[in-house]
Amino acid sequence: MSAPRLEIDLDKIRHNARTLVARLAGRGIWVTGVTKATLGSPAVAGALLSAGVKVLGDSRIENIEALRRARVPASMILLRAPMLSQATRVVAHADVSFNTEIDVIRALSSAAQASGRRHGVVLMVELGDLREGIMPGDLEHAARETLGLPNIALRGIGTNLACRSGVSPDARNMAELSALADSLDAALGQRVGIVSGGNSANLDWALGAADTGRINNLRLGESILLGREPLRRSPIDGLHCDAISLVAEVIESSTKPSRPWGTLAETAFGTPPPSADRGDASQVIFALGRQDTDPEGLHAPPGIAILGASSDHLVADSGHDRLSVGAEIRFQLDYSALLHAMTSPFVAKIMRTPAHAEPHDRPRRDLPRGILPRAGRIGAPRSVVSRPHV
Ligand SMILES: *Cc1c(COP(=O)(O)O)cnc(C)c1O
């Protein structure tokens, strides 16, 4: 099988999504399943929908277009504010978009009129993380302008925290979002529908003791795919953290000194050269580099220590084990490593359902037709390989 490759276990992703959907439902919150880290994979989208995710969200219109081409039956939200230059595409393929600029909403309105559609708008509010969002004091004005635009429906408000500055979602900023929804209701004389509190970083807050107030939606990507909450990257109880892994192949294995020799200058990526002298070491090279993933975000299996990486080589110490050339090793990934690997044309993406899956889990009649590969023989692993297109 080709390497490097991402192996994506759809059953584990579905389990993670189903668990979070159920826990949040108990708090009055429905889930937008975020597909951007998988480049809008229709197979992953199918797993999310079969787990009870109501709506799909992606930050790139290209991914939403890919989901539409694959006929994924779901409403879709563009999570990043649309580019003015993409207004027509956004209206054609996304049901709703998150917005912060009235000029863009006007362009969406024109595009919607031209194509005879109605486009939903969620206004994003800045609550301290200093990424996207209308300042709270300007929200009512933006909402009034939005309401006045033809072929545009004001669907709600939302906020995004943690991503840029690490501001944690908490009782205070979430109560502020609830209060904004209440005051918009009063000012506009109509109820704000969607109140979207944030992303995976909101889970601690949402599943904790605090009152969830008006917040009725979260947009979840990382927590479903990697089973971790992003504030401290700790595993979420009951979720799989290994739904996605990266397999790489050994291309050199030898015993080498642990310290370089010669006159030392800058390395290819400015990282410091090895300094400690640990004598001779079992050094392996994997055919994997910065053009495939973010090496800092890889976790090697026990016994293997990553020493460094350049564009195409990942150098590791294999300790007492001498790995042979051609051996394959499985790495776990953090969000950054996942994002880079998914985006690299050199990394194959393999969707699989492992042989040990419960027989009653298949064939999967609960899935929308056409979303996933047809069920194989019970007990037989099956996989779909997308070839690297280089
Ligand atoms: C990526 C993104 C999300 C999902 O974030 P995760 O941390 O992966 O759950 C939610 N909202 C917006 C606006 C995003 O861009």
Short mmCIF file of C-alpha atoms and ligand atoms in Angstrom, two decimals:
data_model
loop_
_atom_site.label_atom_id
_atom_site.label_comp_id
_atom_site.label_asym_id
_atom_site.label_seq_id
_atom_site.Cartn_x
_atom_site.Cartn_y
_atom_site.Cartn_z
CA MET A 1 0.00 0.00 0.00
CA SER A 2 1.29 3.47 -0.74
CA ALA A 3 3.06 5.50 1.91
CA PRO A 4 2.86 7.96 3.45
CA ARG A 5 -0.85 7.51 4.00
CA LEU A 6 -3.51 8.75 6.36
CA GLU A 7 -5.71 5.96 7.62
CA ILE A 8 -9.12 7.26 8.58
CA ASP A 9 -11.36 5.02 10.66
CA LEU A 10 -14.91 6.07 9.87
CA ASP A 11 -16.42 3.98 12.65
CA LYS A 12 -14.32 5.74 15.27
CA ILE A 13 -15.20 9.13 13.82
CA ARG A 14 -18.85 8.18 13.84
CA HIS A 15 -18.58 7.03 17.47
CA ASN A 16 -16.91 10.30 18.48
CA ALA A 17 -19.53 12.38 16.69
CA ARG A 18 -22.44 10.34 18.05
CA THR A 19 -21.11 10.64 21.61
CA LEU A 20 -20.68 14.42 21.41
CA VAL A 21 -24.05 14.91 19.69
CA ALA A 22 -25.78 12.97 22.49
CA ARG A 23 -23.95 14.75 25.32
CA LEU A 24 -24.64 18.19 23.85
CA ALA A 25 -28.28 17.38 23.09
CA GLY A 26 -28.71 17.00 26.83
CA ARG A 27 -27.59 20.63 27.11
CA GLY A 28 -29.90 21.91 24.38
CA ILE A 29 -27.11 22.22 21.81
CA TRP A 30 -27.08 20.78 18.27
CA VAL A 31 -23.89 20.17 16.36
CA THR A 32 -22.52 21.48 13.09
CA GLY A 33 -19.98 18.90 11.91
CA VAL A 34 -16.89 20.64 10.60
CA THR A 35 -15.22 18.97 7.61
CA LYS A 36 -12.44 21.42 6.74
CA ALA A 37 -9.60 19.37 8.23
CA THR A 38 -10.60 16.54 5.87
CA LEU A 39 -10.85 18.84 2.84
CA GLY A 40 -14.58 18.25 2.75
CA SER A 41 -14.35 14.46 2.54
CA PRO A 42 -17.74 13.01 1.53
CA ALA A 43 -16.95 9.78 3.42
CA VAL A 44 -16.23 11.64 6.66
CA ALA A 45 -19.29 13.83 6.06
CA GLY A 46 -21.38 10.66 5.73
CA ALA A 47 -20.03 9.35 9.02
CA LEU A 48 -20.92 12.65 10.73
CA LEU A 49 -24.45 12.70 9.35
CA SER A 50 -25.09 9.11 10.35
CA ALA A 51 -24.02 10.07 13.87
CA GLY A 52 -26.78 12.65 14.16
CA VAL A 53 -24.91 15.76 13.08
CA LYS A 54 -27.54 18.05 11.59
CA VAL A 55 -25.57 20.41 9.41
CA LEU A 56 -22.09 20.45 7.89
CA GLY A 57 -19.73 23.40 8.13
CA ASP A 58 -16.55 24.17 6.27
CA SER A 59 -14.40 27.26 6.03
CA ARG A 60 -13.68 26.88 2.30
CA ILE A 61 -16.19 27.05 -0.52
CA GLU A 62 -14.08 24.58 -2.52
CA ASN A 63 -14.76 21.91 0.13
CA ILE A 64 -18.47 22.66 0.18
CA GLU A 65 -18.50 22.38 -3.60
CA ALA A 66 -16.80 18.98 -3.31
CA LEU A 67 -19.47 17.83 -0.85
CA ARG A 68 -22.20 19.03 -3.22
CA ARG A 69 -20.59 17.25 -6.19
CA ALA A 70 -20.63 14.06 -4.12
CA ARG A 71 -24.35 14.69 -3.45
CA VAL A 72 -23.95 14.69 0.32
CA PRO A 73 -27.49 15.32 1.55
CA ALA A 74 -27.06 18.06 4.15
CA SER A 75 -27.39 21.76 4.71
CA MET A 76 -24.01 23.44 4.53
CA ILE A 77 -22.58 26.44 6.25
CA LEU A 78 -19.56 28.40 5.11
CA LEU A 79 -17.77 29.12 8.40
CA ARG A 80 -15.28 31.70 7.18
CA ALA A 81 -16.60 35.05 6.04
CA PRO A 82 -16.97 34.83 2.25
CA MET A 83 -14.54 36.62 0.01
CA LEU A 84 -16.29 39.38 -1.90
CA SER A 85 -14.94 37.75 -5.05
CA GLN A 86 -16.67 34.46 -4.22
CA ALA A 87 -20.17 35.75 -3.44
CA THR A 88 -21.75 33.98 -6.42
CA ARG A 89 -20.15 30.63 -5.58
CA VAL A 90 -21.10 30.97 -1.92
CA VAL A 91 -24.75 31.61 -2.71
CA ALA A 92 -24.79 28.78 -5.24
CA HIS A 93 -23.43 26.11 -2.88
CA ALA A 94 -23.72 27.15 0.78
CA ASP A 95 -27.12 27.49 2.46
CA VAL A 96 -25.74 29.79 5.15
CA SER A 97 -22.53 31.75 5.64
CA PHE A 98 -20.94 33.39 8.67
CA ASN A 99 -20.44 37.10 8.07
CA THR A 100 -18.90 40.21 9.55
CA GLU A 101 -18.93 42.77 6.69
CA ILE A 102 -22.08 44.43 5.40
CA ASP A 103 -20.48 44.94 1.96
CA VAL A 104 -20.10 41.20 1.64
CA ILE A 105 -23.69 40.57 2.76
CA ARG A 106 -24.83 43.07 0.13
CA ALA A 107 -22.87 41.14 -2.52
CA LEU A 108 -24.46 37.90 -1.29
CA SER A 109 -27.85 39.56 -1.58
CA SER A 110 -27.15 40.61 -5.20
CA ALA A 111 -25.89 37.14 -6.07
CA ALA A 112 -28.92 35.56 -4.42
CA GLN A 113 -31.27 37.83 -6.34
CA ALA A 114 -29.49 37.04 -9.61
CA SER A 115 -29.83 33.31 -9.06
CA GLY A 116 -33.28 33.35 -7.51
CA ARG A 117 -32.06 31.92 -4.21
CA ARG A 118 -32.35 32.83 -0.57
CA HIS A 119 -29.13 32.83 1.45
CA GLY A 120 -28.86 32.58 5.21
CA VAL A 121 -26.57 34.85 7.21
CA VAL A 122 -25.16 34.33 10.69
CA LEU A 123 -23.51 37.44 12.09
CA MET A 124 -20.30 36.73 13.96
CA VAL A 125 -19.60 38.78 17.09
CA GLU A 126 -16.17 39.64 18.50
CA LEU A 127 -15.97 38.55 22.14
CA GLY A 128 -12.28 38.99 22.84
CA ASP A 129 -10.24 36.48 20.84
CA LEU A 130 -9.60 39.15 18.18
CA ARG A 131 -10.19 37.07 15.11
CA GLU A 132 -13.41 37.54 13.14
CA GLY A 133 -16.46 39.30 14.50
CA ILE A 134 -18.49 42.49 14.59
CA MET A 135 -17.87 44.51 17.76
CA PRO A 136 -20.85 43.95 20.10
CA GLY A 137 -21.85 47.61 20.00
CA ASP A 138 -22.23 47.45 16.20
CA LEU A 139 -24.23 44.21 16.09
CA GLU A 140 -27.73 45.68 16.16
CA HIS A 141 -26.94 48.05 13.31
CA ALA A 142 -25.49 45.20 11.21
CA ALA A 143 -28.52 43.04 11.96
CA ARG A 144 -30.92 45.80 10.85
CA GLU A 145 -29.01 46.32 7.61
CA THR A 146 -28.98 42.57 6.98
CA LEU A 147 -32.73 42.32 7.55
CA GLY A 148 -33.29 44.99 4.93
CA LEU A 149 -31.51 43.10 2.14
CA PRO A 150 -33.49 41.15 -0.44
CA ASN A 151 -33.03 37.35 -0.67
CA ILE A 152 -31.09 37.31 2.61
CA ALA A 153 -32.37 35.67 5.79
CA LEU A 154 -30.83 36.61 9.13
CA ARG A 155 -30.45 33.17 10.67
CA GLY A 156 -28.65 34.02 13.88
CA ILE A 157 -25.48 35.11 15.62
CA GLY A 158 -22.29 33.36 16.60
CA THR A 159 -18.84 33.81 17.99
CA ASN A 160 -15.45 32.15 17.73
CA LEU A 161 -12.97 31.99 20.59
CA ALA A 162 -9.65 30.31 21.39
CA CYS A 163 -8.30 30.08 17.84
CA ARG A 164 -6.23 33.23 17.61
CA SER A 165 -5.53 34.46 21.13
CA GLY A 166 -6.46 31.41 23.18
CA VAL A 167 -9.35 33.17 24.92
CA SER A 168 -11.31 30.39 26.65
CA PRO A 169 -15.08 30.13 26.26
CA ASP A 170 -16.48 30.61 29.76
CA ALA A 171 -19.59 31.57 31.69
CA ARG A 172 -18.85 35.26 31.15
CA ASN A 173 -18.37 35.46 27.40
CA MET A 174 -21.08 32.88 26.73
CA ALA A 175 -23.52 34.83 28.91
CA GLU A 176 -22.60 37.90 26.88
CA LEU A 177 -23.54 36.09 23.66
CA SER A 178 -26.85 35.02 25.21
CA ALA A 179 -27.53 38.58 26.32
CA LEU A 180 -26.80 39.84 22.80
CA ALA A 181 -29.35 37.36 21.42
CA ASP A 182 -31.93 38.58 23.95
CA SER A 183 -31.37 42.24 23.17
CA LEU A 184 -31.47 41.60 19.40
CA ASP A 185 -34.81 39.81 19.85
CA ALA A 186 -36.17 42.87 21.61
CA ALA A 187 -34.69 45.37 19.17
CA LEU A 188 -35.76 43.56 16.00
CA GLY A 189 -39.06 42.16 17.21
CA GLN A 190 -38.12 38.69 15.99
CA ARG A 191 -36.33 35.82 17.59
CA VAL A 192 -32.67 35.16 16.79
CA GLY A 193 -32.65 31.49 15.75
CA ILE A 194 -29.13 30.13 15.72
CA VAL A 195 -26.90 31.17 18.62
CA SER A 196 -23.63 29.45 17.82
CA GLY A 197 -21.27 29.54 20.79
CA GLY A 198 -18.07 28.35 19.16
CA ASN A 199 -15.89 25.36 18.29
CA SER A 200 -14.36 22.34 20.03
CA ALA A 201 -12.78 24.69 22.58
CA ASN A 202 -16.31 25.29 23.96
CA LEU A 203 -16.79 21.69 25.11
CA ASP A 204 -15.46 22.15 28.64
CA TRP A 205 -17.89 25.00 29.11
CA ALA A 206 -20.80 23.33 27.32
CA LEU A 207 -20.51 20.04 29.21
CA GLY A 208 -19.71 21.67 32.53
CA ALA A 209 -22.02 23.04 35.17
CA ALA A 210 -22.64 26.48 33.67
CA ASP A 211 -26.03 27.45 32.30
CA THR A 212 -25.91 27.24 28.49
CA GLY A 213 -28.40 30.12 28.21
CA ARG A 214 -29.37 30.91 24.61
CA ILE A 215 -26.47 28.97 23.05
CA ASN A 216 -28.01 26.22 20.90
CA ASN A 217 -25.21 25.29 18.50
CA LEU A 218 -21.52 24.38 18.46
CA ARG A 219 -19.31 23.74 15.43
CA LEU A 220 -17.11 20.72 16.06
CA GLY A 221 -14.17 19.50 14.01
CA GLU A 222 -11.04 18.66 16.03
CA SER A 223 -12.89 17.05 18.93
CA ILE A 224 -14.71 14.64 16.60
CA LEU A 225 -11.69 13.76 14.48
CA LEU A 226 -9.01 13.59 17.18
CA GLY A 227 -11.05 12.99 20.35
CA ARG A 228 -9.40 15.87 22.17
CA GLU A 229 -10.49 19.28 23.38
CA PRO A 230 -8.19 22.00 22.04
CA LEU A 231 -7.64 24.17 25.13
CA ARG A 232 -5.30 21.70 26.81
CA ARG A 233 -5.39 19.00 24.14
CA SER A 234 -6.54 16.50 26.73
CA PRO A 235 -8.45 13.38 25.61
CA ILE A 236 -12.22 13.63 25.90
CA ASP A 237 -13.72 10.90 28.06
CA GLY A 238 -15.17 8.06 25.97
CA LEU A 239 -13.81 9.25 22.63
CA HIS A 240 -11.24 7.66 20.32
CA CYS A 241 -8.03 9.68 19.95
CA ASP A 242 -6.69 7.42 17.20
CA ALA A 243 -9.43 7.65 14.58
CA ILE A 244 -6.85 9.05 12.17
CA SER A 245 -3.22 8.00 11.95
CA LEU A 246 -0.33 8.55 9.57
CA VAL A 247 1.71 5.63 8.28
CA ALA A 248 5.23 6.25 7.00
CA GLU A 249 7.87 3.97 5.50
CA VAL A 250 11.52 3.54 6.54
CA ILE A 251 13.99 4.35 3.74
CA GLU A 252 17.25 4.15 5.73
CA SER A 253 18.17 2.33 8.90
CA SER A 254 21.69 2.40 10.29
CA THR A 255 23.85 2.88 13.33
CA LYS A 256 25.26 6.41 13.35
CA PRO A 257 26.93 8.72 15.86
CA SER A 258 24.41 10.89 17.70
CA ARG A 259 26.42 14.08 17.07
CA PRO A 260 27.10 15.63 13.65
CA TRP A 261 30.66 16.47 12.67
CA GLY A 262 32.15 19.32 10.61
CA THR A 263 31.58 23.07 10.90
CA LEU A 264 28.00 23.71 11.98
CA ALA A 265 25.89 26.49 10.42
CA GLU A 266 22.13 26.91 9.87
CA THR A 267 19.98 23.83 9.28
CA ALA A 268 17.44 23.70 6.45
CA PHE A 269 14.63 24.97 8.68
CA GLY A 270 16.59 26.86 11.33
CA THR A 271 16.11 24.16 13.97
CA PRO A 272 19.12 23.60 16.24
CA PRO A 273 21.44 20.72 15.33
CA PRO A 274 21.70 17.80 17.74
CA SER A 275 24.13 18.59 20.57
CA ALA A 276 24.06 15.83 23.19
CA ASP A 277 26.50 13.02 22.57
CA ARG A 278 24.72 9.78 23.32
CA GLY A 279 27.24 7.64 21.51
CA ASP A 280 26.11 5.56 18.57
CA ALA A 281 22.37 5.34 17.94
CA SER A 282 19.96 3.38 15.75
CA GLN A 283 18.97 6.08 13.31
CA VAL A 284 16.08 5.64 10.90
CA ILE A 285 14.84 7.86 8.14
CA PHE A 286 11.17 7.87 7.14
CA ALA A 287 10.03 9.08 3.74
CA LEU A 288 8.05 11.85 5.36
CA GLY A 289 8.76 15.54 5.73
CA ARG A 290 7.45 19.05 5.99
CA GLN A 291 5.90 18.76 2.56
CA ASP A 292 3.72 15.96 3.92
CA THR A 293 2.86 17.03 7.45
CA ASP A 294 3.88 19.16 10.45
CA PRO A 295 6.59 17.00 12.06
CA GLU A 296 6.23 18.86 15.39
CA GLY A 297 2.66 17.55 15.58
CA LEU A 298 3.54 13.86 15.22
CA HIS A 299 3.56 11.36 18.07
CA ALA A 300 5.73 8.34 17.41
CA PRO A 301 4.93 4.96 18.95
CA PRO A 302 6.80 3.98 22.15
CA GLY A 303 10.48 3.21 21.50
CA ILE A 304 10.83 5.67 18.64
CA ALA A 305 11.96 9.26 19.22
CA ILE A 306 11.67 11.85 16.48
CA LEU A 307 14.96 13.74 16.17
CA GLY A 308 14.32 16.16 13.34
CA ALA A 309 12.77 16.74 9.95
CA SER A 310 13.44 18.51 6.69
CA SER A 311 11.27 18.82 3.57
CA ASP A 312 11.29 15.12 2.74
CA HIS A 313 13.07 13.28 5.56
CA LEU A 314 11.98 12.50 9.09
CA VAL A 315 14.90 11.35 11.23
CA ALA A 316 14.24 9.26 14.32
CA ASP A 317 16.05 7.18 16.92
CA SER A 318 14.60 3.69 17.07
CA GLY A 319 16.31 2.84 20.36
CA HIS A 320 17.05 -0.83 20.83
CA ASP A 321 14.93 -1.87 17.87
CA ARG A 322 16.63 -1.90 14.51
CA LEU A 323 13.89 -1.16 11.99
CA SER A 324 14.31 -2.62 8.53
CA VAL A 325 14.08 -0.68 5.32
CA GLY A 326 10.52 -0.86 4.04
CA ALA A 327 9.03 -1.16 7.54
CA GLU A 328 5.91 0.89 8.15
CA ILE A 329 5.36 2.84 11.35
CA ARG A 330 2.14 4.44 12.51
CA PHE A 331 2.18 7.96 13.97
CA GLN A 332 -0.60 9.79 15.80
CA LEU A 333 -1.26 13.38 14.79
CA ASP A 334 -2.25 16.65 16.36
CA TYR A 335 -4.52 19.09 14.53
CA SER A 336 -1.68 20.85 12.73
CA ALA A 337 -0.10 17.60 11.53
CA LEU A 338 -3.53 16.37 10.41
CA LEU A 339 -4.28 19.56 8.50
CA HIS A 340 -0.94 19.48 6.69
CA ALA A 341 -1.14 15.77 5.87
CA MET A 342 -4.69 16.07 4.55
CA THR A 343 -3.63 18.94 2.35
CA SER A 344 -0.49 17.31 0.98
CA PRO A 345 -0.85 15.72 -2.47
CA PHE A 346 1.93 13.27 -1.48
CA VAL A 347 -0.11 11.66 1.28
CA ALA A 348 -2.70 9.02 0.31
CA LYS A 349 -5.99 9.12 2.21
CA ILE A 350 -7.49 5.78 3.09
CA MET A 351 -10.92 5.39 4.61
CA ARG A 352 -11.26 2.13 6.43
CA THR A 353 -13.58 0.15 8.59
CA PRO A 354 -11.46 -2.27 10.61
CA ALA A 355 -12.18 -5.97 10.61
CA HIS A 356 -12.83 -5.94 14.34
CA ALA A 357 -15.85 -3.68 14.00
CA GLU A 358 -18.98 -5.11 15.54
CA PRO A 359 -20.90 -7.14 12.96
CA HIS A 360 -24.11 -5.30 13.84
CA ASP A 361 -22.38 -2.11 12.78
CA ARG A 362 -22.61 -3.21 9.20
CA PRO A 363 -23.85 -3.01 6.58
CA ARG A 364 -24.60 0.52 7.52
CA ARG A 365 -28.22 0.97 6.61
CA ASP A 366 -28.43 4.17 8.62
CA LEU A 367 -26.13 5.99 6.23
CA PRO A 368 -27.36 8.16 3.40
CA ARG A 369 -26.95 6.20 0.19
CA GLY A 370 -23.99 6.95 -1.99
CA ILE A 371 -21.93 8.52 0.76
CA LEU A 372 -19.75 5.61 1.71
CA PRO A 373 -18.19 2.71 -0.13
CA ARG A 374 -20.52 -0.24 -0.40
CA ALA A 375 -20.24 -2.63 2.51
CA GLY A 376 -17.75 -5.41 1.98
CA ARG A 377 -18.02 -8.95 3.28
CA ILE A 378 -18.70 -8.99 6.98
CA GLY A 379 -15.42 -9.25 8.84
CA ALA A 380 -13.31 -8.23 5.87
CA PRO A 381 -11.49 -4.93 6.10
CA ARG A 382 -12.34 -2.61 3.30
CA SER A 383 -10.75 0.55 2.15
CA VAL A 384 -10.92 3.23 -0.45
CA VAL A 385 -7.69 4.73 -1.63
CA SER A 386 -7.49 8.14 -3.16
CA ARG A 387 -4.30 8.28 -5.16
CA PRO A 388 -1.91 11.09 -4.55
CA HIS A 389 -2.19 13.41 -7.53
CA VAL A 390 1.25 14.88 -7.95
C1 LIG B 1 -12.56 25.50 12.06
C2 LIG B 1 -13.70 26.21 12.66
C3 LIG B 1 -14.49 25.55 13.60
C4 LIG B 1 -14.19 24.16 14.10
O1 LIG B 1 -13.14 24.22 15.01
P1 LIG B 1 -12.60 22.91 15.79
O2 LIG B 1 -11.69 23.44 16.81
O3 LIG B 1 -11.94 22.05 14.77
O4 LIG B 1 -13.79 22.26 16.39
C5 LIG B 1 -15.58 26.25 14.12
N1 LIG B 1 -15.84 27.51 13.74
C6 LIG B 1 -15.11 28.17 12.84
C7 LIG B 1 -15.47 29.56 12.46
C8 LIG B 1 -14.01 27.54 12.26
O5 LIG B 1 -13.27 28.21 11.37
#
